[in-house]
Coordinates of C-alpha atoms in Angstrom, one line a residue:
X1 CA -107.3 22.4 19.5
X2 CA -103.6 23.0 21.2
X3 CA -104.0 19.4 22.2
X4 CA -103.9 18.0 18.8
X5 CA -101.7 20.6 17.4
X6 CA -98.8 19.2 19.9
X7 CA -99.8 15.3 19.2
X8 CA -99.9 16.1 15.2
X9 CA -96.9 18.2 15.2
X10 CA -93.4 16.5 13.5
X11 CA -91.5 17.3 16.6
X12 CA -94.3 15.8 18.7
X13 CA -93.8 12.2 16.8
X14 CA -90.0 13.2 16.3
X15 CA -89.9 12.9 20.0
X16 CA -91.7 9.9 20.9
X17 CA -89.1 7.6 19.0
X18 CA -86.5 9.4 20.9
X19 CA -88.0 9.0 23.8
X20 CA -89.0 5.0 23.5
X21 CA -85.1 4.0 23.0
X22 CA -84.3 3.9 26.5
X23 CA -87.9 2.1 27.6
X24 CA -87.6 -0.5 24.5
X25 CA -83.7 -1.4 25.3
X26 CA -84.8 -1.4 29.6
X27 CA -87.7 -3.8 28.5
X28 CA -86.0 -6.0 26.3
X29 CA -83.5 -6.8 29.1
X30 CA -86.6 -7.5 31.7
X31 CA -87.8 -9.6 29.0
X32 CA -84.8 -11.8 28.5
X33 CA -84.2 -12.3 32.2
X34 CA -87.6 -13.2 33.0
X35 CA -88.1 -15.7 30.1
X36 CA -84.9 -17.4 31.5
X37 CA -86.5 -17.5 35.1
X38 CA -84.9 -14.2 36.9
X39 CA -87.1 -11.5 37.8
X40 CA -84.6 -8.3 37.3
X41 CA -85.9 -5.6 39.1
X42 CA -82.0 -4.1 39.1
X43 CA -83.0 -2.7 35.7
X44 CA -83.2 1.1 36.8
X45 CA -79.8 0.5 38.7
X46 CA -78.5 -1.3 36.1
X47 CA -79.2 1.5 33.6
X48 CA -78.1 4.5 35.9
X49 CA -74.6 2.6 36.4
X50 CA -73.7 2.0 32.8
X51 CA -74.8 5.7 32.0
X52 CA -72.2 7.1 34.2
X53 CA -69.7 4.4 33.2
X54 CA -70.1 5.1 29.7
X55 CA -69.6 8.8 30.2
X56 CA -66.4 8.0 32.9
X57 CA -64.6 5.7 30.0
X58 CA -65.3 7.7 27.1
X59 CA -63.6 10.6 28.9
X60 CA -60.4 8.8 29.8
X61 CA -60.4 7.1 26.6
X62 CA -60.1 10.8 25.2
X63 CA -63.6 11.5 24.2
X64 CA -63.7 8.2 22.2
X65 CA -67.6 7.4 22.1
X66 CA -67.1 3.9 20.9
X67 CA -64.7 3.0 24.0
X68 CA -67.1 4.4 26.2
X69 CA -70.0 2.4 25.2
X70 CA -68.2 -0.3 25.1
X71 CA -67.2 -0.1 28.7
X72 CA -71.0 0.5 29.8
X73 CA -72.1 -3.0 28.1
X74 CA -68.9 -5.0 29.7
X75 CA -69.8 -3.2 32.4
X76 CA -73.8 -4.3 32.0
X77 CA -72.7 -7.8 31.1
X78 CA -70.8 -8.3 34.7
X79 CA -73.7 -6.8 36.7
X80 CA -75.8 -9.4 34.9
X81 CA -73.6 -11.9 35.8
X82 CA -73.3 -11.1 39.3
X83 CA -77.1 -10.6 40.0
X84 CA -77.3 -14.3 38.7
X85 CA -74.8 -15.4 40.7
X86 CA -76.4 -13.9 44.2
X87 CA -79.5 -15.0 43.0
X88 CA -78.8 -18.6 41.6
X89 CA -75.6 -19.5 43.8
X90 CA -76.5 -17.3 46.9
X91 CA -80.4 -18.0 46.8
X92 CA -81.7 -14.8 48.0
X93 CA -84.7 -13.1 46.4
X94 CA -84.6 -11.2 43.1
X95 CA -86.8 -8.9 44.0
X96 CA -84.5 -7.9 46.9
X97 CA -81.5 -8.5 45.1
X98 CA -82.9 -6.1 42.7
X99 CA -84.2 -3.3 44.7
X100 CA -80.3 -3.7 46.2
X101 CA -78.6 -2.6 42.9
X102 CA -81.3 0.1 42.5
X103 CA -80.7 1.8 45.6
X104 CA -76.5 1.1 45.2
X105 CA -76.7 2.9 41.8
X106 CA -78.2 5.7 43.3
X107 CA -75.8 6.6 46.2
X108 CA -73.0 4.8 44.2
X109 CA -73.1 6.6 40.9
X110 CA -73.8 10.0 42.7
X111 CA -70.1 8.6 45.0
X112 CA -68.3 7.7 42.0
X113 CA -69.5 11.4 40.5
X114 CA -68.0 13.2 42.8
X115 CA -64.2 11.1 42.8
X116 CA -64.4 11.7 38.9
X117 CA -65.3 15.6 38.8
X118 CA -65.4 16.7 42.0
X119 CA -69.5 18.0 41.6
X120 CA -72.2 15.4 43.1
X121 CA -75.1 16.5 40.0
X122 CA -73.8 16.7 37.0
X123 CA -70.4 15.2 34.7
X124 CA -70.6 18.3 32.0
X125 CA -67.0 19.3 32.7
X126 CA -65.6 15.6 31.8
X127 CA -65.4 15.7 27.9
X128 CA -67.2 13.1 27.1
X129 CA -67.7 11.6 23.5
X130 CA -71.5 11.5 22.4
X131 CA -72.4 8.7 20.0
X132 CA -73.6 9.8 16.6
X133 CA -76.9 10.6 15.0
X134 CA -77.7 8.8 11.4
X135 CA -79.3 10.6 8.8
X136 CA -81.0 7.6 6.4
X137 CA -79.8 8.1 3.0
X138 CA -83.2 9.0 0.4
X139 CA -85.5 8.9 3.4
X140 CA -84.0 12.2 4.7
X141 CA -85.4 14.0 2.1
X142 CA -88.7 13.0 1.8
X143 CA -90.9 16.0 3.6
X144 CA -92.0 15.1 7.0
X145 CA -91.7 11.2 7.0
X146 CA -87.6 11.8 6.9
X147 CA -88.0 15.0 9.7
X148 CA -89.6 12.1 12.0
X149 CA -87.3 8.6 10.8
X150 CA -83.8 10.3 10.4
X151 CA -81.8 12.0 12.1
X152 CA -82.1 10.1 15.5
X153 CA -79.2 8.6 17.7
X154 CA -77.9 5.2 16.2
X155 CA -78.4 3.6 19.4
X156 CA -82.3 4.5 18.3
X157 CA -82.0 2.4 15.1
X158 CA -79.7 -0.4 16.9
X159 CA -82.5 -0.8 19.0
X160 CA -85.1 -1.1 16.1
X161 CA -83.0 -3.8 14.8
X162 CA -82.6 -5.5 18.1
X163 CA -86.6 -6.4 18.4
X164 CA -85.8 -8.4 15.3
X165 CA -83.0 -10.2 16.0
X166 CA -84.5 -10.6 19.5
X167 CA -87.7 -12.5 18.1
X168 CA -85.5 -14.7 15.9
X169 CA -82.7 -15.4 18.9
X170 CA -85.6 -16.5 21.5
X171 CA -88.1 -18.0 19.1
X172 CA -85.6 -19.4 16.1
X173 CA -82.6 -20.5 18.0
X174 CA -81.8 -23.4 20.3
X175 CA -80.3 -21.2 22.7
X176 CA -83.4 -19.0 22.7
X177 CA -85.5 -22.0 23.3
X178 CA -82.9 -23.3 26.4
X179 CA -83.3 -19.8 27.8
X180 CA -87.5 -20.1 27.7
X181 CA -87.6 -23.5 28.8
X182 CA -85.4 -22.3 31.7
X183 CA -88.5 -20.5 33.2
X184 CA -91.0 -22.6 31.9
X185 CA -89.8 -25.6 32.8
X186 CA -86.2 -26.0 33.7
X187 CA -86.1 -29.8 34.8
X188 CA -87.3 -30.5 31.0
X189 CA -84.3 -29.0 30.0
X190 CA -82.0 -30.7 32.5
X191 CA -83.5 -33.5 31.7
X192 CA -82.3 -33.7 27.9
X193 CA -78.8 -32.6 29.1
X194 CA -78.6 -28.8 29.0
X195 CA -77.0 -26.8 32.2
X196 CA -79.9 -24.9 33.5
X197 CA -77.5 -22.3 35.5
X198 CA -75.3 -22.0 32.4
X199 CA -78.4 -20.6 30.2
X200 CA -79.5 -18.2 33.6
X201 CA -76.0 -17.0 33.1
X202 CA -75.9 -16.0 29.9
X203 CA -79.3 -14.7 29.7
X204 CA -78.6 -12.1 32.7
X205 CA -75.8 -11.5 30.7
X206 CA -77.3 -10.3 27.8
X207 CA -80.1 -8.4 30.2
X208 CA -77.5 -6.8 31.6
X209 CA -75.9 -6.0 28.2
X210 CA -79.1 -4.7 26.9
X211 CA -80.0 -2.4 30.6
X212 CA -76.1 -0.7 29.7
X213 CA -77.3 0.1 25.8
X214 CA -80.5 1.9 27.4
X215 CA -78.4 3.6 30.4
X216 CA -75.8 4.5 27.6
X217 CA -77.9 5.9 25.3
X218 CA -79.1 8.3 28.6
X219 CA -75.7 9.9 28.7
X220 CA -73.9 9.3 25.3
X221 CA -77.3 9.8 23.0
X222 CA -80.0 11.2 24.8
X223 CA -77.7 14.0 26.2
X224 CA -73.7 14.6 26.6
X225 CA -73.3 14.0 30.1
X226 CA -74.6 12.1 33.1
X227 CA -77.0 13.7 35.4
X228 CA -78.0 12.5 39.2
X229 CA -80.9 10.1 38.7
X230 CA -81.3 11.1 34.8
X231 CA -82.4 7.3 34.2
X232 CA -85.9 8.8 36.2
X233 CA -87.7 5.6 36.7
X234 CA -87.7 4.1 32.9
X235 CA -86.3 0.8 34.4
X236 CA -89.7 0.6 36.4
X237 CA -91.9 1.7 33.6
X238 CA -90.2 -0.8 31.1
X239 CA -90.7 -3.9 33.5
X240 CA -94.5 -3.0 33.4
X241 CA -94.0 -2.7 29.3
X242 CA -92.7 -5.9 28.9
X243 CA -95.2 -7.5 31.2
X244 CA -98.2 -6.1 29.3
X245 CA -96.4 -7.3 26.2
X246 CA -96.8 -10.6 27.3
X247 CA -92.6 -11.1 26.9
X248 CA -92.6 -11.1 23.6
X249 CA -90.4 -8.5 21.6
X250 CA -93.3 -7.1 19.3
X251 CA -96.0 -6.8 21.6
X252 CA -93.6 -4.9 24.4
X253 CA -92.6 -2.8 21.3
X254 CA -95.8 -1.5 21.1
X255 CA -96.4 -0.8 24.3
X256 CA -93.0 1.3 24.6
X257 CA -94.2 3.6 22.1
X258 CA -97.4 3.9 24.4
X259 CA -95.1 5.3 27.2
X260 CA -93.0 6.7 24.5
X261 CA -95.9 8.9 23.7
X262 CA -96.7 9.5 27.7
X263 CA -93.0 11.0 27.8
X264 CA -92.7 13.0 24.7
X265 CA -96.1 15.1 25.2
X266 CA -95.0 15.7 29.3
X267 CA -91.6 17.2 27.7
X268 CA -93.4 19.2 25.2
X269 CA -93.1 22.8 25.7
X270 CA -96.4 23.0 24.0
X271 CA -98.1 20.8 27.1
X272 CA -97.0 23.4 29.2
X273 CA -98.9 26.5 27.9
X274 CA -102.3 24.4 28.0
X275 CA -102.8 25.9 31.9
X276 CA -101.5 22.4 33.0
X277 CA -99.1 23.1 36.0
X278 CA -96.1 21.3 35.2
X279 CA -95.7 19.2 38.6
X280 CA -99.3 17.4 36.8
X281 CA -97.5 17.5 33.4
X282 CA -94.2 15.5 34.8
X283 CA -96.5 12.9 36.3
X284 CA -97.8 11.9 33.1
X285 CA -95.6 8.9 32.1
X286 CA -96.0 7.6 35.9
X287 CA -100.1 8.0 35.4
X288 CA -100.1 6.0 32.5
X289 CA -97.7 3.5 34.1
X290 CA -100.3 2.9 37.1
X291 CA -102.9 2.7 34.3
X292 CA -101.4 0.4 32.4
X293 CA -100.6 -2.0 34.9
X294 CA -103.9 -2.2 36.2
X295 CA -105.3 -3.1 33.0
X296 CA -102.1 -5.7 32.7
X297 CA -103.8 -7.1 36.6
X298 CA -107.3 -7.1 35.5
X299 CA -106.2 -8.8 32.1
X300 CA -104.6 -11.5 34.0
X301 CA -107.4 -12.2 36.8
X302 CA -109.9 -12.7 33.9
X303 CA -107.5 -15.4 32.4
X304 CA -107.3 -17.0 35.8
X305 CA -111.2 -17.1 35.8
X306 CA -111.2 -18.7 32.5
X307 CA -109.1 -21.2 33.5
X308 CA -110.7 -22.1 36.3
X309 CA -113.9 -22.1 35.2
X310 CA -112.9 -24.7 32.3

């Protein structure tokens, strides 16, 4: 019974879209980097960097959210840029490459920290701006569908938006279709013309640009301030996300809110007076991330079999 009084509860649902921003913004920028033919696995460090950023400029900017957020997606695009360039020009493996920038953003950002406050944990004495929530206009005051809807971070809505324009960029564009081919089958495309390491860049580019929004809304949306670590393994979750979601916007939607709904009842003060201890109650999300991608292996062995078979 206190099971599905947390899981039927407005805060309970209130919660899961607040916590699927970060997931859904990390796994669209795996999913856009591995359509073009780049595995990122710098995600998490990707996200962690751009949180602190974000905080760091909006600060000296006087508080100015907008400049801050601003400066964690320039910031995004550049990391982007500069995996692509040590993977494409400087032919090392992504894989390493990205376990590189996740383990620099770890010791870096904790660095970087310190010279900007002087404290190694936490940025709450830099004032910081914190972007705004949006309450939607008539649904705000319809009884419980506008408690759960409005009132979140607009970086929550941007994202909504961005699985749109997303399946219309990749699916409805010719630059969408360059940056599919280019990990499909990128002589096709040099073959009619188009610069194969031209599309990588852009599309790590816009991965990168996408990893800052999640990393930003961390610090700037999420909470006020930056915290050691605080990006706590959503880069990893939303790789497995987008995989199970095939790469396509939708379908990795879905499963976001899956994980969503992992990391919004192991947060719910109410999961916590069920006798769980709370060390088993914080692994949840990780649990259903081990689960998930087993299904996602046995799932793809079966199609292997299939195709064999015929």
């Amino acid at each position: 019974m206190k099971f599905l009084e947390i899981v039927t509860s407005v805060s309970f649902l209130f919660s899961i879209i607040r916590m699927t921003t970060p997931i859904l913004y990390a796994s669209m920028s795996y999913l856009v980097a591995d359509l073009a033919g780049v595995t990122n696995i710098g995600i998490e460090g990707m996200m962690l960097t751009c949180a602190l950023i974000g905080v760091v400029a909006s600060a000296a900017f006087g508080g100015n959210a907008f400049l801050g957020f601003t400066a964690a997606v320039v910031v995004g695009a550049l990391l982007g840029i500069l995996m692509c360039f040590i993977v494409t020009k400087l032919k090392t493996d992504p894989t390493i490459t990205g376990i590189a920038y996740n383990l620099t953003a770890a010791g870096g950002t904790v660095f970087l920290l310190y010279l900007a406050v002087g404290e190694k944990g936490i940025s709450s004495s830099l004032k910081s701006g914190v972007l705004p929530q949006v309450n939607i206009p008539v649904i705000k005051d319809i009884p419980v569908l506008g408690t759960v809807v409005s009132g979140h971070n607009v970086l929550t809505y941007v994202a909504i938006l961005l699985i749109i324009v997303l399946s219309i960029f990749l699916y409805k564009t010719s630059l969408g279709l360059h940056i599919r081919s280019c990990g499909e089958n990128p002589e096709a495309l040099e073959s009619v013309g188009v610069h194969v390491l031209q599309v990588k860049y852009i599309a790590l580019a816009i991965s990168g640009m996408l990893a800052a929004m999640g990393g930003a809304y961390m610090s700037m949306g999420y909470v006020s301030y930056f915290v050691k670590d605080m990006t706590a393994g959503r880069g990893f979750i939303a790789i497995a996300a987008a995989s199970l979601g095939g790469n396509k916007p939708v379908p990795t939607l879905l499963v976001c809110l899956l994980f969503g709904v992992a990391d919004a009842f192991a947060v719910n003060p109410g999961t916590q007076n069920m006798g769980i201890p709370t060390e088993l109650v914080s692994t949840i999300p990780y649990i259903v991330t081990v689960i998930v991608l087993v299904i996602y292996s046995y799932k793809k062995m079966n199609d292997k079999r299939r195709a064999a078979a015929a």
